[in-house]
mmCIF file of N, CA and C in Angstrom:
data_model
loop_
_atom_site.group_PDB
_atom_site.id
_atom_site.type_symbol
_atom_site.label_atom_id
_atom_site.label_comp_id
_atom_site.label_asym_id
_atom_site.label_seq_id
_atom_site.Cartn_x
_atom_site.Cartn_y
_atom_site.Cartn_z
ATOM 1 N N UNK A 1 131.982 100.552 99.461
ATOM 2 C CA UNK A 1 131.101 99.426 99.668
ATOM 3 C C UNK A 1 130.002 99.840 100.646
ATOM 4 N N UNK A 2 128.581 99.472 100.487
ATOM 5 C CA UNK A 2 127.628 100.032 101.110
ATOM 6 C C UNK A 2 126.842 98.858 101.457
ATOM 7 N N UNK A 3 126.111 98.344 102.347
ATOM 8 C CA UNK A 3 125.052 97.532 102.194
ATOM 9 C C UNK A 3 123.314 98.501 101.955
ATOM 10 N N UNK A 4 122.751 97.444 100.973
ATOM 11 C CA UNK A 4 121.632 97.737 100.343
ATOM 12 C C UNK A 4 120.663 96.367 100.258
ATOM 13 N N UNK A 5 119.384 97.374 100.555
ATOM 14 C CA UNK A 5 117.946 96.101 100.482
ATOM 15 C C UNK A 5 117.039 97.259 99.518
ATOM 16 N N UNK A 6 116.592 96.144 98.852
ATOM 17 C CA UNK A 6 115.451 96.132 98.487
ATOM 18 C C UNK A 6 114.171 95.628 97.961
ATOM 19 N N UNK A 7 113.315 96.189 98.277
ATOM 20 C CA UNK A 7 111.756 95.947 98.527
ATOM 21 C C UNK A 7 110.971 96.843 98.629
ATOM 22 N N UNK A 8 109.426 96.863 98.822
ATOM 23 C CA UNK A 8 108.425 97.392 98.851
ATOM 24 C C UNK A 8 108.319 97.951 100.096
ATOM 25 N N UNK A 9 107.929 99.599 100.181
ATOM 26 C CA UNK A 9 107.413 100.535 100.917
ATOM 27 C C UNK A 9 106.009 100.000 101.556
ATOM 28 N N UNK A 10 105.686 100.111 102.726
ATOM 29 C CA UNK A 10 104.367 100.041 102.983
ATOM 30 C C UNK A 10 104.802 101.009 104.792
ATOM 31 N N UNK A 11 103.899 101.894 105.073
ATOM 32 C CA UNK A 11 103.611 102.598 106.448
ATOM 33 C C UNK A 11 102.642 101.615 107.109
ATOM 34 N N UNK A 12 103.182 102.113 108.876
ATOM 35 C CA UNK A 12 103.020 101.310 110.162
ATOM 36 C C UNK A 12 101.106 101.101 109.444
ATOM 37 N N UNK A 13 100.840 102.170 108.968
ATOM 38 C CA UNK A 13 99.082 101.686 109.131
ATOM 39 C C UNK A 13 98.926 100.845 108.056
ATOM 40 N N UNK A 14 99.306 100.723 107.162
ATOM 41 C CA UNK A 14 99.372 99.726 106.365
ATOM 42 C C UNK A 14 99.452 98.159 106.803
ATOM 43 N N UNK A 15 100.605 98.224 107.839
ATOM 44 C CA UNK A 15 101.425 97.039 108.350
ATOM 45 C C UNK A 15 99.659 96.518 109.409
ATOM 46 N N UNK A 16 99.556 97.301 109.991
ATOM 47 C CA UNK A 16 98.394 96.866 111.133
ATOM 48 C C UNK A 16 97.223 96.840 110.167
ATOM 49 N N UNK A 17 96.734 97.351 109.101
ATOM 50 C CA UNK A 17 95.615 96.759 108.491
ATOM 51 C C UNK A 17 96.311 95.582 108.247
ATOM 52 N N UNK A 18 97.230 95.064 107.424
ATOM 53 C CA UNK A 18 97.159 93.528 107.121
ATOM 54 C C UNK A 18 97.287 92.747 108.570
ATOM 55 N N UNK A 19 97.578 92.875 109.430
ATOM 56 C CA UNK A 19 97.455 92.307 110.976
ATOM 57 C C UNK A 19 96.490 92.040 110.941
ATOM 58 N N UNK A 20 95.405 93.479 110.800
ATOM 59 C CA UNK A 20 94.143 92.950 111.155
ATOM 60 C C UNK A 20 92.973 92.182 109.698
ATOM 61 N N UNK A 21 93.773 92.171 109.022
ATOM 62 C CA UNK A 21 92.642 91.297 107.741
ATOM 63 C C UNK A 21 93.348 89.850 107.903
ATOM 64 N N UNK A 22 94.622 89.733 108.706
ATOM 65 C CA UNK A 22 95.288 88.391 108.774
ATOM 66 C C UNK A 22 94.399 87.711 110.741
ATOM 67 N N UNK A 23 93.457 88.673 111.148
ATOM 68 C CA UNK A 23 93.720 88.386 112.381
ATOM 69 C C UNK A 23 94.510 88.082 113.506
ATOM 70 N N UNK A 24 95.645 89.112 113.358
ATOM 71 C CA UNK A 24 96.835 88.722 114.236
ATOM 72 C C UNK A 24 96.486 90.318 115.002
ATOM 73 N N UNK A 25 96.763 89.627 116.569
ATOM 74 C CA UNK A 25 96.940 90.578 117.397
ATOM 75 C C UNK A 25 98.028 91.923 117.735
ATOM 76 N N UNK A 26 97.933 92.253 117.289
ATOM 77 C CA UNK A 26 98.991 93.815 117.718
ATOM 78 C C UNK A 26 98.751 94.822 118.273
ATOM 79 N N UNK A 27 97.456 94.999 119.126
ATOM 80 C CA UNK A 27 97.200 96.644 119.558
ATOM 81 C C UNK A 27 98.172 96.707 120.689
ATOM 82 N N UNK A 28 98.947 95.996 121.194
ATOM 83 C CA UNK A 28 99.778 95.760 122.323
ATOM 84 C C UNK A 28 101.017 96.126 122.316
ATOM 85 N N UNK A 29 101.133 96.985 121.097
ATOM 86 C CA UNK A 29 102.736 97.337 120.775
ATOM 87 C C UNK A 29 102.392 98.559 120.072
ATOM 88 N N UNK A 30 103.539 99.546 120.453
ATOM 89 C CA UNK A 30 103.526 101.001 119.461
ATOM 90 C C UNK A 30 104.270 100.748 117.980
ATOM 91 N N UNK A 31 104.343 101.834 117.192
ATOM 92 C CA UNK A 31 104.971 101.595 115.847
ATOM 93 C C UNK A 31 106.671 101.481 116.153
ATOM 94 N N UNK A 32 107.022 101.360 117.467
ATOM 95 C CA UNK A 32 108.245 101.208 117.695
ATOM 96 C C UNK A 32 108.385 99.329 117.000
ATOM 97 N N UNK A 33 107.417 98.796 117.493
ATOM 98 C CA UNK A 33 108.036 97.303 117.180
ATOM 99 C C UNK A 33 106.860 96.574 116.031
ATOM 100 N N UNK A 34 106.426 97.380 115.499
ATOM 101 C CA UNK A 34 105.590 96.647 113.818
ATOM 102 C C UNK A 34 106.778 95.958 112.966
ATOM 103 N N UNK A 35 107.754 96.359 113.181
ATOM 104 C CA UNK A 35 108.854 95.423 111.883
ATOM 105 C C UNK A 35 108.838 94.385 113.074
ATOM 106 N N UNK A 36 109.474 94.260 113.781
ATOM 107 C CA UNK A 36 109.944 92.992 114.626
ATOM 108 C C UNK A 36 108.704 92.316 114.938
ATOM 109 N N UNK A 37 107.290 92.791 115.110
ATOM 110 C CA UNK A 37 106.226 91.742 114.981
ATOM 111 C C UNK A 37 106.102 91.351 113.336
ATOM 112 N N UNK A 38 106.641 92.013 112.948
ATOM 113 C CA UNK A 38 106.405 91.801 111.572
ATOM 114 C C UNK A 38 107.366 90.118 111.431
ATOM 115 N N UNK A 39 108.473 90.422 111.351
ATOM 116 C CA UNK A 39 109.217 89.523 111.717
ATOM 117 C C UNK A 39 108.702 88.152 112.063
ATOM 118 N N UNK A 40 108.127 88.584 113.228
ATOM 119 C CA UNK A 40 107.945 87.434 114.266
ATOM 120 C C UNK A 40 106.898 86.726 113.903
ATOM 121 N N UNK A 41 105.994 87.157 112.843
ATOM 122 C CA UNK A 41 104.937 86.984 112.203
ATOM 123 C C UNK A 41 105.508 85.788 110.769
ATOM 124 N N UNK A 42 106.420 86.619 110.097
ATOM 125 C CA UNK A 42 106.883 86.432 108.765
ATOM 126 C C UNK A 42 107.413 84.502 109.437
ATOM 127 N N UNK A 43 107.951 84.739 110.750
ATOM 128 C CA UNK A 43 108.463 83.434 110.998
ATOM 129 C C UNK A 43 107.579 82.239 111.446
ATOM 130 N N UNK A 44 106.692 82.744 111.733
ATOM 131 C CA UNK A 44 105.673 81.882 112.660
ATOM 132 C C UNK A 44 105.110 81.322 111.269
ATOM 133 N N UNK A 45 105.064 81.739 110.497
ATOM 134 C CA UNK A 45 103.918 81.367 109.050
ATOM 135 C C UNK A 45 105.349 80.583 108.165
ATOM 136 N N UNK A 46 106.283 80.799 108.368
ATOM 137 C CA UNK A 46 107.216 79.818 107.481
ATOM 138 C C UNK A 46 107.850 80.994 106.555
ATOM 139 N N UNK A 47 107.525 81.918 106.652
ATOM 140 C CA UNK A 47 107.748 82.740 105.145
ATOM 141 C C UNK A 47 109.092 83.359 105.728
ATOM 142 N N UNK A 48 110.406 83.087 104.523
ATOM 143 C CA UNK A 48 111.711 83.089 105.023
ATOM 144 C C UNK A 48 112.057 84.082 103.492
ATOM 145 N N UNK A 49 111.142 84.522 103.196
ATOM 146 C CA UNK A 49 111.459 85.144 102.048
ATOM 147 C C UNK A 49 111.259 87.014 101.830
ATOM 148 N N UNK A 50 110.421 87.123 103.439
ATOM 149 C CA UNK A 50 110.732 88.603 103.115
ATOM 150 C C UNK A 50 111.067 88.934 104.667
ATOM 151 N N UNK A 51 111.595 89.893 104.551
ATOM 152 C CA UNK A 51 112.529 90.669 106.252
ATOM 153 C C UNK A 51 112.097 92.044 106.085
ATOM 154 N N UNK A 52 111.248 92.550 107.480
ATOM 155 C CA UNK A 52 110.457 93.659 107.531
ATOM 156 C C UNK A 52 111.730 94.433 108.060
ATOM 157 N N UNK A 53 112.215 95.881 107.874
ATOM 158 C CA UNK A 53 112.927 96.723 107.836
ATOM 159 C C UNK A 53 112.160 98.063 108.221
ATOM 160 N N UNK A 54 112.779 98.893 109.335
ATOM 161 C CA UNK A 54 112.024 99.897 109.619
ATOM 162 C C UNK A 54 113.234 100.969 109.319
ATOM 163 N N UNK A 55 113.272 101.855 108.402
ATOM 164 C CA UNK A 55 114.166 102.909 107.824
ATOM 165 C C UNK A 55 113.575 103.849 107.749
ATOM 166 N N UNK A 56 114.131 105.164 107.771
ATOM 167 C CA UNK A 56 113.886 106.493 106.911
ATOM 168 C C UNK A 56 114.215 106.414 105.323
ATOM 169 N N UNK A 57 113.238 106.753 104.757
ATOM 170 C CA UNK A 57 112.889 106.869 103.205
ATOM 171 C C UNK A 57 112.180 107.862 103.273
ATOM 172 N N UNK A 58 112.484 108.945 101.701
ATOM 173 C CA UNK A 58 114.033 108.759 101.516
ATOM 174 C C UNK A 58 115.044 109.150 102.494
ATOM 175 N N UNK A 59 116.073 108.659 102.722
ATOM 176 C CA UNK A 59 116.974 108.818 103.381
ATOM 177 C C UNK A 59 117.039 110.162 104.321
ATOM 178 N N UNK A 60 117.357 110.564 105.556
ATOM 179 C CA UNK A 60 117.292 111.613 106.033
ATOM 180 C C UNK A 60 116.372 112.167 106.067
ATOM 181 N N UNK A 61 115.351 111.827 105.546
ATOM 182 C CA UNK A 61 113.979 112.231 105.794
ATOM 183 C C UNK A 61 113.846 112.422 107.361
ATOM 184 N N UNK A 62 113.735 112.093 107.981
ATOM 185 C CA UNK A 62 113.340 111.240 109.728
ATOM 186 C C UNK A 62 111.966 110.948 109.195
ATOM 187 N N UNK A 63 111.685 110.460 107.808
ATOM 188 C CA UNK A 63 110.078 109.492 107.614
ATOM 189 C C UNK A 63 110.284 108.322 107.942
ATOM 190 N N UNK A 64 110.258 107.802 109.265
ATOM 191 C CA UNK A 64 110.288 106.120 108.979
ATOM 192 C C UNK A 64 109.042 105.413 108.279
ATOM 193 N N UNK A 65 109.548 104.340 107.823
ATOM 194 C CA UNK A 65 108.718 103.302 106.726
ATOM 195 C C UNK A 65 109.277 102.022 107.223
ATOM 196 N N UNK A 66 108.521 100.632 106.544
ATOM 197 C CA UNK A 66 108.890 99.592 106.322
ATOM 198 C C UNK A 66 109.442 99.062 105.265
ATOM 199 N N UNK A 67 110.371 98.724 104.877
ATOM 200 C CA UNK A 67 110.489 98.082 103.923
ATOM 201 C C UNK A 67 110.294 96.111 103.865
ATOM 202 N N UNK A 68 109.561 96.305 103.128
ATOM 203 C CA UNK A 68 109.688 94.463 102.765
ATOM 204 C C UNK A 68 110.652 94.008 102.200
ATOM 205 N N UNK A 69 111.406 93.908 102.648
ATOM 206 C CA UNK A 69 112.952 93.757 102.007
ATOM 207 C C UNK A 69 112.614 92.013 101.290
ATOM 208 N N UNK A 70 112.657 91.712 100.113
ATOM 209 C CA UNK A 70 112.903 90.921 99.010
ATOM 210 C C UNK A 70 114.551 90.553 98.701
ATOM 211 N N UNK A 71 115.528 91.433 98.551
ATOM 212 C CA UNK A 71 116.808 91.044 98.452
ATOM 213 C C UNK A 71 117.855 92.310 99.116
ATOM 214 N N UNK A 72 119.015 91.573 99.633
ATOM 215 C CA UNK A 72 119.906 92.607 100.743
ATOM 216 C C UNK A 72 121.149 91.746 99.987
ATOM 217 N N UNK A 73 121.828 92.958 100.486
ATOM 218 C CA UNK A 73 123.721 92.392 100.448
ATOM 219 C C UNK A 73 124.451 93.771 100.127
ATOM 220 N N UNK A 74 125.710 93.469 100.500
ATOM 221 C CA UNK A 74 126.812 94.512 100.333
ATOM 222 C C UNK A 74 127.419 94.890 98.806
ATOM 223 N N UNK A 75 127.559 95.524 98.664
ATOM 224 C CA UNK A 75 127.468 96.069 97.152
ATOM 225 C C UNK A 75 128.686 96.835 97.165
ATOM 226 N N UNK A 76 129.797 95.831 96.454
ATOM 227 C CA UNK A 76 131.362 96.632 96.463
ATOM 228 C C UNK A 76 131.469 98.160 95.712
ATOM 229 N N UNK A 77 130.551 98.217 94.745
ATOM 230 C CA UNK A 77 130.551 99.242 93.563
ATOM 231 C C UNK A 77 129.715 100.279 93.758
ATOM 232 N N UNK A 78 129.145 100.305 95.318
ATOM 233 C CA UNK A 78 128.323 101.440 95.612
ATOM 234 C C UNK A 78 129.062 101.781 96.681
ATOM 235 N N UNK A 79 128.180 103.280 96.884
ATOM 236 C CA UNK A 79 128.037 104.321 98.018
ATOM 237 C C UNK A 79 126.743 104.938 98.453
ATOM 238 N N UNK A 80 126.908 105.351 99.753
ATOM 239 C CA UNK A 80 125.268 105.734 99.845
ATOM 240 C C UNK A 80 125.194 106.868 99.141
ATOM 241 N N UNK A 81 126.330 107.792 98.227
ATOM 242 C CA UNK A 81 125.703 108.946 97.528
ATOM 243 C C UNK A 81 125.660 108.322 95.977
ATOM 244 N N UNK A 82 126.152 107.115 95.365
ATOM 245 C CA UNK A 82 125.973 106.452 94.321
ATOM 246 C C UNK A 82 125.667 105.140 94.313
ATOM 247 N N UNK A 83 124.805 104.918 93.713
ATOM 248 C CA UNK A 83 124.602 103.579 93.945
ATOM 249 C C UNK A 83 123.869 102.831 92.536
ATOM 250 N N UNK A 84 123.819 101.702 92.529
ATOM 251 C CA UNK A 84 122.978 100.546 91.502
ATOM 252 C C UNK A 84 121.740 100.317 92.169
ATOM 253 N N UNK A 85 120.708 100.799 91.388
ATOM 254 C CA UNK A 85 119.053 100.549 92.040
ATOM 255 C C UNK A 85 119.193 98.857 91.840
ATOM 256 N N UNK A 86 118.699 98.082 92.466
ATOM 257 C CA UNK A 86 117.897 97.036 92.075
ATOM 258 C C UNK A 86 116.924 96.730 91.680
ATOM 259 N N UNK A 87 116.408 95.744 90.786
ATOM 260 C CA UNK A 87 115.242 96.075 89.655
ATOM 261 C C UNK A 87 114.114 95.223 90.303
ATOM 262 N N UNK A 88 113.059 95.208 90.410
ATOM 263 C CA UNK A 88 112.408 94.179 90.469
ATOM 264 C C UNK A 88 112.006 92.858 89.629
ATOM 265 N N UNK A 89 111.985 91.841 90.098
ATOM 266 C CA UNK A 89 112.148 90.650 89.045
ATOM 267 C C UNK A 89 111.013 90.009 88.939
ATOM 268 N N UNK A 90 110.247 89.444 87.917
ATOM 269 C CA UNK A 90 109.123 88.341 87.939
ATOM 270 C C UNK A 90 108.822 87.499 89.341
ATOM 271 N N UNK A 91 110.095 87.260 90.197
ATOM 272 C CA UNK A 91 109.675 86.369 91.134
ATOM 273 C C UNK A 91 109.267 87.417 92.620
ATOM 274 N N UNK A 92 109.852 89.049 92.155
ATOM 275 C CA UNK A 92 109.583 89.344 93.347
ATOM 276 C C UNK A 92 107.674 89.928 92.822
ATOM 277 N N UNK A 93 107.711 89.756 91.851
ATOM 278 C CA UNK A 93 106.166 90.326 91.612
ATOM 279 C C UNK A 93 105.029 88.962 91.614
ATOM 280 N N UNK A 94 105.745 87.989 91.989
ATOM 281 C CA UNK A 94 104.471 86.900 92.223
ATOM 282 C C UNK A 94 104.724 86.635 93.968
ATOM 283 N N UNK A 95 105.756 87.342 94.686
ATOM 284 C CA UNK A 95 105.792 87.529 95.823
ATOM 285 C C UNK A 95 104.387 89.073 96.131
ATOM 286 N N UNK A 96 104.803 89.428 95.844
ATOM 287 C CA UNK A 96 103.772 90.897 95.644
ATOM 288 C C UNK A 96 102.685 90.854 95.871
ATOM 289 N N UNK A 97 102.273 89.825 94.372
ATOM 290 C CA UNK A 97 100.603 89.066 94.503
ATOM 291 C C UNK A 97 100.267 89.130 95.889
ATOM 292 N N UNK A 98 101.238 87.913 96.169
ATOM 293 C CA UNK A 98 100.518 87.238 97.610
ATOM 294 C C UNK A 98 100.394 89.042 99.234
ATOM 295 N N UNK A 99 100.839 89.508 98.868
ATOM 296 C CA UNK A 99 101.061 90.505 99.428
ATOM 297 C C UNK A 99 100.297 91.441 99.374
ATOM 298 N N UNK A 100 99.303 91.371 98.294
ATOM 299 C CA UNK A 100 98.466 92.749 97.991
ATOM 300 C C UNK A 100 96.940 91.749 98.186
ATOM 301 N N UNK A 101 97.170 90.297 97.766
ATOM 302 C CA UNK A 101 96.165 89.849 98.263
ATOM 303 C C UNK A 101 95.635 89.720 99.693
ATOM 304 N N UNK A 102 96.853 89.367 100.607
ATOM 305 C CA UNK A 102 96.927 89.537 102.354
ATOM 306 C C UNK A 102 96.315 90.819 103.011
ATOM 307 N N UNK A 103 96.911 91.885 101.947
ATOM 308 C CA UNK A 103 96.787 93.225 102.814
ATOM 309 C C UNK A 103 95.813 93.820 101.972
ATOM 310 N N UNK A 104 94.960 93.924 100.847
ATOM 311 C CA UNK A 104 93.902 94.829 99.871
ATOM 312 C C UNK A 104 95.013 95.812 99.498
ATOM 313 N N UNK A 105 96.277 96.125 99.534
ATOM 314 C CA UNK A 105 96.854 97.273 98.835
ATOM 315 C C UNK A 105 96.806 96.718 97.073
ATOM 316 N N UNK A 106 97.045 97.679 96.416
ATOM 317 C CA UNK A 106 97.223 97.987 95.008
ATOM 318 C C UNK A 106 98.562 97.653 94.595
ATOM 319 N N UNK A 107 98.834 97.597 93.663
ATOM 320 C CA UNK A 107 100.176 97.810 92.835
ATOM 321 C C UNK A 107 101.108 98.914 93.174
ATOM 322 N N UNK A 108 99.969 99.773 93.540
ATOM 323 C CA UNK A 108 100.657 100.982 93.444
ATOM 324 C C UNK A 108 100.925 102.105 95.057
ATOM 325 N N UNK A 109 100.058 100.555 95.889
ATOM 326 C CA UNK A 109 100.491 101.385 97.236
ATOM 327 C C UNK A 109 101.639 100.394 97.768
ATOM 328 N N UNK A 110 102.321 99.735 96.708
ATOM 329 C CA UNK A 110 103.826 99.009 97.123
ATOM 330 C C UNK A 110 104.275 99.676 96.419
ATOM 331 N N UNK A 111 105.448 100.477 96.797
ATOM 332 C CA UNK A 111 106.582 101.563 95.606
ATOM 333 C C UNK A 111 107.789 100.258 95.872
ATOM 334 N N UNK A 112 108.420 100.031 94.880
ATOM 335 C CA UNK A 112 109.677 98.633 94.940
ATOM 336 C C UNK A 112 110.703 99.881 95.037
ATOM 337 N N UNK A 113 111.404 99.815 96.063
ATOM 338 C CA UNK A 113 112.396 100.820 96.337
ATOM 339 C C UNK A 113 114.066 100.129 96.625
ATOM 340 N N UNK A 114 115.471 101.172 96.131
ATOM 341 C CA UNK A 114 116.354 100.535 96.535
ATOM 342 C C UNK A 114 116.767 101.625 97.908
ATOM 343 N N UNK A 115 117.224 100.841 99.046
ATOM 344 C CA UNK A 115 117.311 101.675 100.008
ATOM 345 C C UNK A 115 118.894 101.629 100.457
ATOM 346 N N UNK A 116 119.797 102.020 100.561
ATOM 347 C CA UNK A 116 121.469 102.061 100.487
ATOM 348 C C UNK A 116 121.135 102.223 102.389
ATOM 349 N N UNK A 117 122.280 101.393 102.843
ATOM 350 C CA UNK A 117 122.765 101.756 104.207
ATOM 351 C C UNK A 117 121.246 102.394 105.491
ATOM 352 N N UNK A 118 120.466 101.188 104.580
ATOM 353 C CA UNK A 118 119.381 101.459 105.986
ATOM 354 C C UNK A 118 119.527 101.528 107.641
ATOM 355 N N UNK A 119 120.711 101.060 107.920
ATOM 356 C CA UNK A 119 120.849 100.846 108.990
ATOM 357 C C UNK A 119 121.621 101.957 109.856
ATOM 358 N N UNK A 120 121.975 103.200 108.904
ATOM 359 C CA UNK A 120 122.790 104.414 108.972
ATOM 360 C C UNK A 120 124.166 104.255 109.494
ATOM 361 N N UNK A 121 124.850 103.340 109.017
ATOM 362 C CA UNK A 121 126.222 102.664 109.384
ATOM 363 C C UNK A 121 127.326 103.362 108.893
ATOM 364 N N UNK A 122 127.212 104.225 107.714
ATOM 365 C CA UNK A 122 128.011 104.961 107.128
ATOM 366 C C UNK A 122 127.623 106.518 107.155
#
């Protein structure tokens, strides 16, 4: 049993351009705390539907990233060396929209990724 999220890739400069096309202040923090302003952001606006995640992708990389995590939970039938990708669904791609409209990214500078045991617990 493993826990797994997934969602869309986006890097810290990514995260601070949409800050700054949203006008929200952040030069006051290093890339140590962009998910947790992220967060703190995601809450202040009502939006209970995505949870910013700061992981290495792929795994062991030491690349940290964000993930926009869209859906999480423990997954009896995986492992972090096997696992069930999660697919993306119609509702997470009209979440997306609003997401590429906020930030000017593309389709294609969100990769929908499944990420196993982000939290390096296992």
């Amino acid at each position: 049993m493993v826990f797994k999220i997934a969602g869309w890739i986006i890097s810290f400069e990514q995260a601070r351009t949409w800050f700054d096309r949203q006008e929200y202040k952040h030069d006051h923090f290093g890339d140590e705390f962009v998910g947790i302003a992220l967060n703190r952001w995601f809450e202040e606006r009502n939006i209970d539907y995505l949870w910013a995640v700061v992981t290495d992708y792929p795994r062991g990389s030491l690349h940290a990233v964000i993930v926009l995590v869209r859906r999480r939970r423990e997954d009896p039938k995986s492992t972090v060396s096997h696992y069930y990708r999660v697919r993306e669904l119609d509702a997470d791609r009209e979440v997306k929209k609003q997401v590429m409209e906020e930030t000017g990214l593309s389709d294609e500078d969100l990769p929908w990724v499944t990420v196993v045991d982000p939290f390096f617990m296992n």
